[in-house]
Amino acid sequence: MISKKLFTAVLLSLSISFLSKAQKISLKTTDLVPSQVTVKEGKYKNKNALILEIQGEVTNEKTLAVLKNIDFHNGTIEATVSGQTNSTASETARGFVGIAFRVAEDISKMEVFYLRPTNGRANDQVRRNHSTQYISWPGYPWEKLRKETPEKYESYADLLPGEWTKVKIEVKDETAKLYVNGATQPTLIVNDLKQGGNQRGSIGLWIGPGTLGHFTGLKITKLD
């Protein structure tokens, strides 16, 4: 006969396993709420994908498509993304593409990791150092973070515009880590998420100005 203590331990283990089960997301336009972007389904480099572009003029970083019915706090987000400059991009465009997390229902708050693919193999080392970026809305655009805390929220990664890039984001309370292309060590670590450790919310597919972005293979693993 199984003891009460052993039964409790097994039940707890099963509960943890259930809570942390990975959830593959079938990316459909009907499952997303766009904010200042257009979203359509298509095929890109042999993968079914969602295609995002910014619609009209924008004045803030709320340029994303937010998943419906997702409540995320701590856990892991994995996706395969591609970013490149589009036909109307300015000289300062970099193919900005990334993932937003803990997105508030009204999009008033969010944390974001994104890539600058055209920087990855630039001949200018300073541009290379700005290949990946963390920002937080409201209050912490890249310009503010770079000016007040240079190098702290940006780092290098080997990237190519228009190519599929695997990203993984690990989130735990006030800390988030970005991994690129299957690396075992994080490319960028943020130990002070600006919206605080208690913030929770949805996941968003994020792009920046002048970008043609593609997204596929989204998987979410919740820890709480």
N, CA and C of each residue as an Amber inpcrd file, in Angstrom:
protein
   672
   0.8610000  -1.2030000   0.0000000   0.0000000   0.0000000   0.0000000
   0.8920000   1.2460000   0.0000000   0.5540000   2.1880000  -0.8600000
   1.3500000   3.4050000  -0.9530000   1.0890000   4.2860000   0.2710000
   2.1570000   4.8290000   0.8530000   2.0060000   5.6700000   2.0310000
   1.4130000   7.0210000   1.6550000   0.8310000   7.6720000   2.6540000
   0.2220000   8.9760000   2.4270000   1.2730000   9.9890000   1.9960000
   2.4510000   9.9030000   2.6030000   3.5230000  10.8360000   2.2840000
   3.9890000  10.6450000   0.8370000   4.1480000   9.3860000   0.4240000
   4.5840000   9.1060000  -0.9320000   3.5120000   9.5350000  -1.9370000
   2.2400000   9.2860000  -1.5930000   1.1380000   9.6800000  -2.4740000
   1.1330000  11.2010000  -2.6830000   1.3640000  11.9380000  -1.5940000
   1.4050000  13.4050000  -1.6770000   2.5420000  13.8680000  -2.5730000
   3.7190000  13.2150000  -2.4430000   4.8760000  13.5820000  -3.2490000
   4.6230000  13.3230000  -4.7340000   4.0000000  12.1840000  -5.0320000
   3.6790000  11.8480000  -6.4210000   2.6820000  12.8510000  -6.9930000
   1.6700000  13.1830000  -6.2010000   0.6540000  14.1350000  -6.6390000
   1.2660000  15.5010000  -6.9120000   2.1760000  15.9340000  -6.0360000
   2.8460000  17.2190000  -6.2050000   3.6900000  17.2140000  -7.4740000
   4.4020000  16.1090000  -7.6990000   5.2290000  15.9850000  -8.8980000
   4.3930000  16.0660000 -10.1650000   3.2540000  15.3830000 -10.1540000
   2.3620000  15.4110000 -11.3120000   1.7880000  16.8010000 -11.5310000
   1.4950000  17.5050000 -10.4370000   0.9490000  18.8580000 -10.5400000
   1.9630000  19.8060000 -11.1540000   3.2220000  19.7020000 -10.7130000
   4.2880000  20.5370000 -11.2550000   4.4950000  20.2410000 -12.7220000
   4.4750000  18.9460000 -13.0620000   4.6400000  18.5430000 -14.4570000
   3.5300000  19.1130000 -15.3190000   2.3020000  19.0900000 -14.8070000
   1.1640000  19.6140000 -15.5550000   1.2910000  21.1170000 -15.7540000
   1.6750000  21.8190000 -14.6790000   1.7690000  23.2710000 -14.7500000
   2.8600000  23.7250000 -15.6980000   3.9410000  22.9310000 -15.8220000
   5.0820000  23.3510000 -16.6270000   5.0710000  22.7390000 -18.0270000
   3.9540000  22.1130000 -18.4010000   3.8730000  21.4690000 -19.7030000
   3.9690000  22.4930000 -20.8230000   4.7850000  22.1940000 -21.8170000
   4.9580000  23.1030000 -22.9410000   3.7010000  23.1380000 -23.7920000
   3.3530000  24.3170000 -24.2620000   2.1720000  24.5120000 -25.0880000
   2.6000000  25.0570000 -26.4470000   2.4380000  24.2420000 -27.4960000
   2.7300000  24.7150000 -28.8400000   1.5540000  25.5430000 -29.3240000
   1.8630000  26.7240000 -29.8550000   0.8260000  27.6400000 -30.2870000
   0.6680000  27.5820000 -31.8020000  -0.5340000  27.2960000 -32.2450000
  -0.8380000  27.3190000 -33.6750000  -1.1130000  28.7650000 -34.0640000
  -0.1710000  29.3710000 -34.7700000  -0.2720000  30.7890000 -35.0800000
  -1.2510000  31.0330000 -36.2220000  -2.3880000  31.6100000 -35.8760000
  -3.4140000  31.9880000 -36.8370000  -3.7760000  33.4530000 -36.6190000
  -4.1390000  34.1350000 -37.6800000  -4.4830000  35.5470000 -37.5490000
  -5.6620000  35.7450000 -36.5930000  -6.5620000  34.7630000 -36.5390000
  -7.7320000  34.8740000 -35.6710000  -7.3930000  34.7560000 -34.1900000
  -6.1750000  34.2990000 -33.8810000  -5.7560000  34.1230000 -32.4900000
  -4.9940000  35.3250000 -31.9580000  -4.9130000  36.3960000 -32.7470000
  -4.0990000  37.5450000 -32.3850000  -4.8830000  38.8430000 -32.4540000
  -4.4770000  39.7930000 -31.6090000  -5.0240000  41.1450000 -31.6440000
  -3.9010000  42.0800000 -32.0910000  -3.9720000  42.6250000 -33.3160000
  -2.8880000  43.4740000 -33.8140000  -2.9560000  44.8900000 -33.2460000
  -1.7920000  45.4650000 -33.0080000  -1.6780000  46.8530000 -32.5720000
  -0.6760000  47.5630000 -33.4850000  -1.1700000  48.4000000 -34.3630000
  -0.3660000  49.1820000 -35.2990000   0.4030000  48.3280000 -36.3110000
  -0.0200000  47.0790000 -36.4940000   0.6190000  46.2030000 -37.4670000
  -0.4490000  45.4720000 -38.2760000  -0.0560000  45.0230000 -39.4630000
  -0.8960000  44.1110000 -40.2370000  -0.3550000  42.7000000 -40.0430000
  -1.2610000  41.7320000 -40.0240000  -0.8720000  40.3370000 -39.8290000
  -1.5460000  39.4740000 -40.8910000  -0.7600000  38.6370000 -41.5460000
  -1.3500000  37.6910000 -42.4890000  -0.5830000  36.3740000 -42.4300000
  -1.2480000  35.3220000 -42.8470000  -0.6320000  34.0010000 -42.8750000
   0.0070000  33.7590000 -44.2370000   1.1250000  33.0330000 -44.2320000
   1.8010000  32.7450000 -45.4850000   2.8790000  31.7040000 -45.2950000
   3.6500000  31.4820000 -46.3320000   4.7530000  30.5280000 -46.2950000
   6.0420000  31.3130000 -46.4870000   7.0510000  31.0010000 -45.6910000
   8.3420000  31.6820000 -45.8100000   9.4590000  30.6900000 -45.5470000
  10.3330000  30.5380000 -46.5280000  11.4600000  29.6130000 -46.4150000
  11.0140000  28.2480000 -45.8970000  10.0120000  27.6980000 -46.5620000
   9.4990000  26.3410000 -46.3040000   8.7840000  26.1730000 -44.9710000
   8.3980000  27.2700000 -44.3260000   7.6680000  27.1770000 -43.0650000
   6.3750000  27.9810000 -43.1460000   5.3120000  27.4310000 -42.5690000
   4.0880000  28.2100000 -42.4010000   4.3620000  29.2940000 -41.3610000
   3.9980000  30.5190000 -41.6780000   4.3990000  31.6240000 -40.8070000
   3.3360000  32.7050000 -40.7710000   3.4560000  33.5730000 -39.7630000
   2.7120000  34.8140000 -39.7310000   3.6330000  35.9310000 -40.2020000
   3.0940000  36.8160000 -41.0250000   3.8740000  37.8980000 -41.6260000
   3.3600000  39.2180000 -41.0620000   4.2610000  40.0030000 -40.4770000
   3.8850000  41.2700000 -39.8470000   4.5950000  42.4480000 -40.5010000
   3.8430000  43.5390000 -40.6800000   4.4100000  44.8250000 -41.0790000
   3.6750000  45.9270000 -40.3330000   4.3660000  47.0340000 -40.0940000
   3.7570000  48.1660000 -39.4050000   2.8070000  48.8840000 -40.3600000
   1.6790000  49.3120000 -39.8090000   0.6570000  49.9830000 -40.5880000
   0.6870000  51.4770000 -40.2860000   1.0590000  52.2950000 -41.2600000
   1.0650000  53.7440000 -41.1020000   2.1750000  54.2470000 -40.1930000
   2.0080000  55.4790000 -39.7090000   2.9880000  56.1020000 -38.8270000
   2.7280000  55.7020000 -37.3740000   3.7960000  55.4630000 -36.6270000
   3.6550000  55.0980000 -35.2160000   4.5170000  56.0200000 -34.3580000
   4.1620000  56.1340000 -33.0910000   4.8950000  57.0240000 -32.1830000
   5.3940000  56.3170000 -30.9340000   5.1600000  55.0030000 -30.8320000
   5.6240000  54.2710000 -29.6580000   5.9420000  52.8320000 -30.0350000
   6.3490000  52.0440000 -29.0380000   6.7730000  50.6660000 -29.2730000
   5.6350000  49.6510000 -29.2800000   4.3910000  50.1160000 -29.2580000
   3.2510000  49.1980000 -29.2570000   2.9530000  48.6920000 -30.6680000
   3.9510000  48.1030000 -31.2930000   3.8450000  47.6210000 -32.6710000
   3.9650000  46.1030000 -32.6510000   2.8540000  45.4450000 -32.3760000
   2.8850000  44.0040000 -32.1550000   1.5200000  43.3930000 -32.3810000
   1.5000000  42.0700000 -32.4350000   0.2560000  41.3030000 -32.4560000
   0.2380000  40.4430000 -31.1990000  -0.7920000  40.6150000 -30.3750000
  -0.8580000  39.9830000 -29.0600000  -1.7440000  38.7340000 -29.1090000
  -1.2460000  37.6460000 -28.5470000  -2.0090000  36.3990000 -28.5020000
  -3.2070000  36.5150000 -27.5620000  -4.3300000  35.9760000 -27.9930000
  -5.5220000  35.9460000 -27.1530000  -5.4270000  34.8130000 -26.1330000
  -6.0480000  35.0220000 -24.9830000  -6.2500000  33.9620000 -23.9750000
  -4.9390000  33.3640000 -23.4630000  -3.9140000  34.1860000 -23.3110000
  -2.6470000  33.7380000 -22.7280000  -2.3700000  34.5460000 -21.4670000
  -2.0680000  33.8500000 -20.3820000  -1.6980000  34.5030000 -19.1200000
  -0.3470000  33.9470000 -18.6950000   0.7050000  34.7440000 -18.8730000
   2.0770000  34.2870000 -18.6530000   2.7500000  35.1330000 -17.5820000
   3.4270000  34.4350000 -16.6570000   4.2190000  35.1240000 -15.6330000
   5.6690000  34.6450000 -15.6920000   5.9090000  33.4400000 -15.2060000
   7.2360000  32.8400000 -15.2700000   7.2210000  31.6190000 -16.1850000
   8.3580000  31.3860000 -16.8560000   8.4440000  30.2380000 -17.7380000
   9.3590000  30.5100000 -18.9140000   9.1080000  29.7840000 -19.9970000
   9.9670000  29.8670000 -21.1910000   9.1170000  30.1120000 -22.4340000
   9.6350000  30.9710000 -23.2920000   9.0070000  31.2540000 -24.5790000
  10.0170000  30.9270000 -25.6680000   9.6190000  30.1040000 -26.6220000
  10.4920000  29.7580000 -27.7370000   9.7870000  30.0900000 -29.0510000
  10.5530000  30.5540000 -30.0240000   9.9850000  30.8730000 -31.3290000
  11.1000000  30.9140000 -32.3650000  10.6920000  30.8370000 -33.6210000
  11.6120000  31.0340000 -34.7300000  11.1550000  32.2830000 -35.4630000
  12.0670000  33.2440000 -35.6170000  11.6920000  34.5530000 -36.1680000
  12.6390000  34.9420000 -37.3000000  12.1690000  35.8420000 -38.1300000
  12.9970000  36.3930000 -39.2000000  12.6350000  37.8570000 -39.3760000
  13.6380000  38.7180000 -39.4720000  13.3930000  40.1340000 -39.6830000
  14.2960000  40.6870000 -40.7730000  13.7260000  41.5250000 -41.6080000
  14.5010000  42.1930000 -42.6540000  13.8640000  43.5390000 -42.9320000
  14.6170000  44.4460000 -43.5190000  14.0550000  45.7480000 -43.8630000
  13.0980000  45.5960000 -45.0450000  12.0280000  46.3930000 -45.0320000
  11.0750000  46.3310000 -46.1310000  11.3690000  47.4180000 -47.1650000
  10.5280000  47.5030000 -48.1650000  10.7940000  48.3900000 -49.3000000
  10.7170000  49.8680000 -48.9470000  10.0690000  50.2090000 -47.8540000
   9.9400000  51.6130000 -47.4660000  10.8280000  51.9820000 -46.2770000
  11.7300000  51.1040000 -45.8910000  12.5490000  51.3160000 -44.6870000
  13.5190000  52.4830000 -44.8600000  13.7880000  53.1720000 -43.7670000
  14.7800000  54.2410000 -43.7610000  16.1820000  53.6570000 -43.5660000
  17.1980000  54.4930000 -43.6460000  18.5790000  54.0310000 -43.4850000
  18.8560000  53.5400000 -42.0730000  18.0430000  53.9590000 -41.1110000
  18.2660000  53.5460000 -39.7170000  17.5230000  52.2540000 -39.3630000
  16.7370000  51.7180000 -40.2920000  16.0130000  50.4720000 -40.0230000
  16.9980000  49.3070000 -39.9540000  16.6890000  48.3270000 -39.1110000
  17.6070000  47.2100000 -38.8860000  16.9100000  45.8420000 -38.9810000
  15.6570000  45.8280000 -39.4250000  14.9210000  44.5560000 -39.4670000
  14.4710000  44.1090000 -38.0960000  14.1410000  45.0610000 -37.2340000
  13.7890000  44.7960000 -35.8330000  12.6830000  43.7430000 -35.7010000
  12.9840000  42.6640000 -34.9890000  11.9860000  41.6070000 -34.8100000
  12.2050000  40.9410000 -33.4580000  11.1040000  40.6500000 -32.7380000
  11.2840000  40.0480000 -31.4190000   9.9950000  39.5590000 -30.7860000
  10.0860000  39.3110000 -29.4960000   8.9710000  38.7610000 -28.7170000
   8.7060000  39.6620000 -27.5130000   7.4540000  40.0410000 -27.3400000
   7.0250000  40.7580000 -26.1420000   6.4180000  39.7640000 -25.1610000
   6.5780000  40.0100000 -23.8740000   6.0230000  39.1120000 -22.8670000
   5.4890000  39.9040000 -21.6900000   4.6120000  39.2420000 -20.9270000
   3.8950000  39.9050000 -19.8380000   3.1860000  41.1580000 -20.3550000
   2.5330000  41.0030000 -21.4930000   1.8340000  42.1230000 -22.1230000
   0.4830000  42.3270000 -21.4420000   0.2590000  43.5140000 -20.9040000
  -1.0110000  43.8180000 -20.2430000  -2.1600000  43.7490000 -21.2480000
  -3.3500000  43.4620000 -20.7440000  -4.5140000  43.2800000 -21.6130000
  -4.7790000  44.5050000 -22.4790000  -4.5410000  45.7090000 -21.9170000
  -4.7560000  46.9440000 -22.6760000  -3.4680000  47.4420000 -23.3370000
  -2.4510000  46.5960000 -23.3460000  -1.1280000  46.8990000 -23.9450000
  -0.4840000  48.1180000 -23.2930000  -0.8350000  48.4030000 -22.0480000
  -0.2440000  49.5450000 -21.3400000   1.1260000  49.2100000 -20.7750000
   1.4160000  47.8910000 -20.6320000   2.7100000  47.4570000 -20.1180000
   3.1890000  46.2470000 -20.9010000   4.5100000  46.1450000 -21.0430000
   5.0920000  44.9630000 -21.6730000   6.6100000  44.9820000 -21.5150000
   7.1990000  43.8020000 -21.5980000   8.6420000  43.6280000 -21.6840000
   8.9400000  43.0800000 -23.0790000  10.0870000  43.4520000 -23.6570000
  10.3960000  43.0250000 -25.0280000  11.8780000  42.6920000 -25.1770000
  12.1650000  41.5560000 -25.8080000  13.4920000  41.2590000 -26.3390000
  13.3720000  41.2860000 -27.8610000  14.2870000  41.9940000 -28.5290000
  14.2390000  41.9620000 -29.9900000  15.6320000  41.9290000 -30.5980000
  15.6640000  41.5820000 -31.8910000  16.9100000  41.4610000 -32.6490000
  17.0230000  42.5950000 -33.6570000  18.2630000  42.9510000 -33.9890000
  18.5570000  43.8460000 -35.1010000  19.3770000  43.0410000 -36.1110000
  18.7290000  42.2730000 -36.9810000  19.4550000  41.3280000 -37.8410000
  20.5210000  41.9510000 -38.7400000  20.3050000  43.1740000 -39.2200000
  21.3100000  43.7660000 -40.1080000  22.5830000  44.1740000 -39.3640000
  22.5460000  44.1690000 -38.0370000  23.7370000  44.5080000 -37.2540000
  24.6620000  43.3120000 -37.0410000  24.1160000  42.1040000 -37.1750000
  24.8580000  40.9080000 -36.7740000  26.2070000  40.7300000 -37.4350000
  26.3060000  41.0920000 -38.7260000  27.5820000  40.9360000 -39.4310000
  28.0540000  42.2450000 -40.0480000  27.6700000  43.3460000 -39.4150000
  28.1040000  44.6630000 -39.8780000  29.6110000  44.8120000 -39.6960000
  30.2330000  45.6070000 -40.5420000  31.6730000  45.8550000 -40.4250000
  32.0090000  46.7890000 -39.2650000  31.0220000  47.5060000 -38.7690000
  31.1770000  48.4160000 -37.6350000  30.9540000  47.6250000 -36.3390000
  31.9780000  47.5320000 -35.5070000  31.8620000  46.7390000 -34.2830000
  30.8140000  47.2900000 -33.3270000  30.6560000  48.6030000 -33.2990000
  29.6370000  49.1880000 -32.4210000  28.2480000  48.7120000 -32.8300000
  27.9800000  48.6760000 -34.1370000  26.6940000  48.1480000 -34.6000000
  26.5330000  46.6840000 -34.2080000  27.5810000  45.9100000 -34.3260000
  27.5040000  44.4980000 -33.9180000  27.1160000  44.3720000 -32.4490000
  27.6620000  45.2400000 -31.6230000  27.3720000  45.1890000 -30.1960000
  25.9070000  45.4910000 -29.8830000  25.1870000  46.0280000 -30.8620000
  23.7830000  46.3790000 -30.6900000  22.8670000  45.4020000 -31.4340000
  23.2640000  44.1540000 -31.5400000  22.4870000  43.1670000 -32.3010000
  21.2170000  42.7210000 -31.5820000  21.2430000  42.6630000 -30.2570000
  20.0540000  42.2830000 -29.4860000  19.7350000  43.3870000 -28.4910000
  18.4700000  43.4970000 -28.1240000  18.0320000  44.6290000 -27.3040000
  16.8980000  44.2250000 -26.3740000  16.9120000  44.7880000 -25.1640000
  15.7700000  44.7210000 -24.2400000  15.1750000  46.1080000 -24.1320000
  13.8440000  46.2010000 -24.1790000  13.1340000  47.4350000 -23.8790000
  11.9300000  47.0970000 -23.0070000  11.3350000  48.1180000 -22.4120000
  10.1640000  47.9100000 -21.5470000   9.2230000  49.0980000 -21.7040000
   7.9380000  48.7750000 -21.8450000   6.9370000  49.8230000 -22.0030000
   5.9850000  49.8000000 -20.8170000   5.7050000  50.9620000 -20.2090000
   6.1550000  52.2940000 -20.6070000   7.4610000  52.7010000 -19.9270000
   8.0870000  53.7050000 -20.4790000   9.1730000  54.3810000 -19.7810000
  10.5900000  54.0050000 -20.1380000  10.7810000  52.8950000 -20.8910000
  12.1560000  52.4420000 -21.1180000  12.3930000  52.0590000 -22.5800000
  12.3430000  53.0480000 -23.4900000  12.7030000  52.7750000 -24.8810000
  14.2110000  52.5810000 -25.0000000  14.6520000  52.0750000 -26.1480000
  16.0820000  51.7780000 -26.3080000  16.9460000  53.0240000 -26.1540000
  16.4270000  54.1870000 -26.6150000  17.2470000  55.4040000 -26.5400000
  17.5910000  55.7590000 -25.0880000  16.5980000  55.6580000 -24.2240000
  16.8000000  55.9760000 -22.8070000  17.7770000  54.9880000 -22.1660000
  17.5700000  53.6980000 -22.4230000  18.4250000  52.6800000 -21.8180000
  19.8640000  52.8070000 -22.3090000  20.0620000  53.0630000 -23.5950000
  21.4210000  53.1880000 -24.1320000  22.1230000  54.4240000 -23.5730000
  21.3810000  55.5140000 -23.4190000  21.9730000  56.7510000 -22.9170000
  22.3250000  56.6530000 -21.4420000  21.4140000  56.0980000 -20.6300000
  21.6020000  56.0960000 -19.1780000  22.4230000  54.9120000 -18.6760000
  22.3520000  53.7770000 -19.3770000  23.0930000  52.5790000 -18.9530000
  23.6840000  51.8920000 -20.1910000  24.6930000  52.5110000 -20.8100000
  25.2620000  51.9650000 -22.0450000  25.7100000  50.5150000 -21.8830000
  25.3870000  49.6850000 -22.8780000  25.8180000  48.2920000 -22.9890000
  25.0580000  47.3240000 -22.0780000  24.3040000  47.8320000 -21.1140000
  23.6730000  46.9380000 -20.1400000  22.5130000  46.1450000 -20.7380000
  21.7790000  46.7390000 -21.6600000  20.5810000  46.0900000 -22.1930000
  20.6940000  45.7460000 -23.6760000  21.9330000  45.6360000 -24.1770000
  22.1920000  45.2520000 -25.5560000  23.3820000  44.3000000 -25.6000000
  23.4520000  43.5010000 -26.6630000  24.6010000  42.6030000 -26.7930000
  24.7220000  42.1120000 -28.2280000  25.8130000  41.4110000 -28.4990000
  26.0890000  40.8830000 -29.8370000  25.4880000  39.4900000 -30.0230000
  25.0460000  39.2230000 -31.2460000  24.6810000  37.8730000 -31.6670000
  24.9320000  37.7870000 -33.1660000  25.3210000  36.6210000 -33.6360000
  25.5410000  36.4150000 -35.0670000  24.1830000  36.2550000 -35.7480000
  23.7860000  37.2490000 -36.5160000  22.4660000  37.2750000 -37.1390000
  22.5850000  37.6110000 -38.6230000  21.6010000  37.1670000 -39.3810000
  21.4960000  37.5270000 -40.7940000  20.0670000  37.9720000 -41.0860000
  19.8920000  39.1100000 -41.7530000  18.5390000  39.5500000 -42.0880000
  17.8630000  38.5790000 -43.0510000  16.5800000  38.3480000 -42.8190000
  15.8060000  37.4920000 -43.7050000  15.9570000  36.0090000 -43.4560000
  16.8440000  35.6160000 -42.5320000  17.0380000  34.1930000 -42.2150000
  16.2790000  33.8280000 -40.9400000  15.8440000  32.5700000 -40.8710000
  15.1880000  32.1000000 -39.6550000  16.1790000  32.0660000 -38.5000000
  15.7680000  32.5920000 -37.3550000  16.5890000  32.6160000 -36.1440000
  15.7680000  32.0830000 -34.9770000  16.3090000  31.0970000 -34.2800000
  15.6100000  30.5630000 -33.1130000  15.9290000  31.4210000 -31.8890000
  14.8890000  31.7700000 -31.1610000  15.0790000  32.5150000 -29.9210000
  14.3690000  31.7960000 -28.7790000  14.9440000  31.9160000 -27.6010000
  14.3280000  31.3700000 -26.3850000  14.4710000  32.4080000 -25.2900000
  13.3790000  32.6310000 -24.5770000  13.3780000  33.5950000 -23.4770000
  12.9710000  32.8700000 -22.2000000  13.8180000  32.9480000 -21.1940000
  13.5100000  32.3870000 -19.8840000  13.1840000  33.5250000 -18.9300000
  12.0370000  33.4210000 -18.2560000  11.5770000  34.4900000 -17.3710000
  11.3450000  33.9330000 -15.9740000  11.9070000  34.6140000 -14.9860000
  11.7230000  34.2290000 -13.5890000  11.6850000  35.4960000 -12.7380000
  10.4870000  35.8790000 -12.2980000  10.2940000  37.0630000 -11.4600000
  10.8710000  38.3070000 -12.1340000  11.9670000  38.8810000 -11.6200000
  12.5170000  40.1120000 -12.1910000  13.6540000  39.8620000 -13.1870000
  13.8940000  38.5960000 -13.5320000  15.0010000  38.2600000 -14.4250000
  14.4960000  37.6200000 -15.7120000  15.0970000  38.0180000 -16.8250000
  14.7940000  37.3980000 -18.1150000  16.1050000  37.1960000 -18.8760000
  16.2020000  36.0560000 -19.5720000  17.4000000  35.7210000 -20.3360000
  17.0060000  35.4000000 -21.7720000  17.7780000  35.9360000 -22.7020000
  17.5520000  35.6940000 -24.1260000  18.6330000  34.7740000 -24.6720000
  18.1990000  33.6820000 -25.3040000  19.1120000  32.7440000 -25.9590000
  18.8510000  32.8050000 -27.4620000  19.9180000  32.7260000 -28.2620000
  19.7890000  32.8450000 -29.7160000  20.3930000  31.6190000 -30.4000000
  19.6310000  31.0560000 -31.3240000  20.0780000  29.9440000 -32.1670000
  20.6410000  28.7580000 -31.3930000  19.9420000  28.3570000 -30.3390000
  20.2880000  27.1500000 -29.6100000  21.4810000  27.2450000 -28.6890000
  21.9800000  28.4340000 -28.4560000  23.1350000  28.6080000 -27.5580000
  22.7870000  28.1400000 -26.1500000  23.7670000  27.5260000 -25.4740000
  23.5350000  27.0610000 -24.1080000  23.6960000  28.1860000 -23.0910000
  24.3530000  29.2640000 -23.5010000  24.5210000  30.4310000 -22.6370000
  23.6930000  31.5950000 -23.1970000  23.0880000  32.3890000 -22.3210000
  22.2730000  33.5040000 -22.7960000  23.0950000  34.5770000 -23.5020000
  22.5060000  35.1520000 -24.5160000  23.1050000  36.2780000 -25.2300000
  22.9360000  37.5680000 -24.4480000  21.7880000  37.6870000 -23.7740000
  21.4830000  38.9150000 -23.0310000  20.7340000  38.5440000 -21.7560000
  21.1750000  39.1070000 -20.6260000  20.5500000  38.8640000 -19.3240000
  20.0600000  40.1870000 -18.7500000  18.8100000  40.2020000 -18.3280000
  18.2450000  41.3770000 -17.6560000  17.8000000  40.9400000 -16.2640000
  18.4010000  41.5260000 -15.2550000  18.1070000  41.1430000 -13.8740000
  17.1550000  42.1100000 -13.1780000  16.6770000  43.1120000 -13.9180000
  15.7950000  44.1140000 -13.3110000  14.6880000  44.5070000 -14.2830000
  13.8330000  43.5410000 -14.6210000  12.7300000  43.8250000 -15.5260000
  11.9610000  45.0570000 -15.0300000  11.7980000  46.0200000 -15.9060000
  11.3540000  47.3480000 -15.4850000   9.9060000  47.4130000 -15.0110000
   9.0550000  46.4740000 -15.4580000   7.6640000  46.4770000 -14.9950000
   7.4680000  45.6630000 -13.7220000   8.5630000  45.1270000 -13.1830000
   8.4990000  44.4370000 -11.8970000   8.2630000  42.9430000 -12.0140000
   8.6250000  42.2210000 -10.9740000   8.5450000  40.7670000 -10.9760000
   7.1520000  40.2000000 -10.9000000   6.1680000  41.0050000 -10.4940000
   4.8070000  40.5050000 -10.3570000   3.9610000  40.6850000 -11.6150000
   4.4730000  41.4350000 -12.5750000   3.7040000  41.6790000 -13.7940000
   3.4710000  40.3720000 -14.5580000   2.2780000  40.1890000 -15.0630000
   1.9690000  39.0400000 -15.8830000   1.0770000  39.4900000 -17.0330000
   0.9710000  38.6600000 -18.0500000   0.1570000  39.0510000 -19.1910000
   0.3780000  38.1130000 -20.3620000   0.0980000  38.5910000 -21.5520000
   0.1430000  37.7510000 -22.7340000   1.5160000  37.7760000 -23.3950000
   1.5940000  37.1240000 -24.5490000   2.7920000  37.0850000 -25.3800000
   2.4710000  37.8100000 -26.6760000   3.4300000  38.5670000 -27.2040000
   3.1960000  39.2970000 -28.4390000   4.3110000  39.0830000 -29.4510000
   3.9460000  39.1130000 -30.7200000   4.9140000  39.0770000 -31.8150000
   5.2150000  40.5290000 -32.1690000   6.4710000  40.9330000 -32.0070000
   6.8260000  42.3590000 -32.0530000   7.7390000  42.6610000 -33.2360000
   7.4960000  43.7920000 -33.8960000   8.4060000  44.2850000 -34.9340000
   8.6240000  45.7780000 -34.7350000   9.6840000  46.3050000 -35.3540000
   9.9670000  47.7290000 -35.3010000   9.8150000  48.3700000 -36.6680000
  10.0780000  49.6750000 -36.7590000   9.8760000  50.4160000 -38.0040000
  10.6660000  49.8440000 -39.1800000  10.0340000  49.8620000 -40.3610000
  10.7030000  49.4340000 -41.5820000  10.9840000  47.9540000 -41.6730000
  10.2390000  47.1530000 -40.9240000  10.5170000  45.7100000 -40.8440000
   9.4600000  44.8730000 -41.5570000   9.9340000  43.8550000 -42.2440000
   9.0950000  42.7570000 -42.6960000   9.4470000  41.5840000 -41.7970000
   8.5150000  41.1940000 -40.9130000   8.8000000  40.1650000 -39.9170000
   8.0300000  38.8850000 -40.1570000   8.6790000  37.7580000 -39.8830000
   8.0430000  36.4380000 -39.9950000   8.1980000  35.6940000 -38.6660000
   7.1590000  34.9470000 -38.2940000   7.1500000  34.2290000 -37.0190000
   6.5790000  32.8300000 -37.2120000   7.2010000  31.8440000 -36.5720000
   6.6960000  30.4760000 -36.5930000   7.2100000  29.7360000 -35.3630000
   6.7070000  28.5270000 -35.1440000   7.2310000  27.6350000 -34.1040000
   7.1550000  28.1810000 -32.6920000   6.0640000  28.8810000 -32.3580000
   5.9410000  29.4370000 -31.0220000   5.5550000  28.3630000 -30.0110000
   6.2850000  28.3270000 -28.9130000   6.0080000  27.3690000 -27.8250000
   6.1610000  28.0700000 -26.4860000   5.2030000  27.8580000 -25.6050000
   5.2110000  28.5110000 -24.2920000   5.1900000  27.4410000 -23.2060000
   6.0890000  27.5800000 -22.2470000   6.1080000  26.6940000 -21.0840000
   5.9100000  27.5490000 -19.8400000   4.7870000  27.3710000 -19.1670000
   4.4880000  28.1510000 -17.9700000   4.9820000  27.4320000 -16.7160000
   5.5270000  28.1980000 -15.7900000   5.9480000  27.6450000 -14.5090000
   5.0140000  28.0120000 -13.3860000   4.1340000  28.9610000 -13.6040000
   3.1220000  29.3180000 -12.6080000   1.9620000  30.0410000 -13.2760000
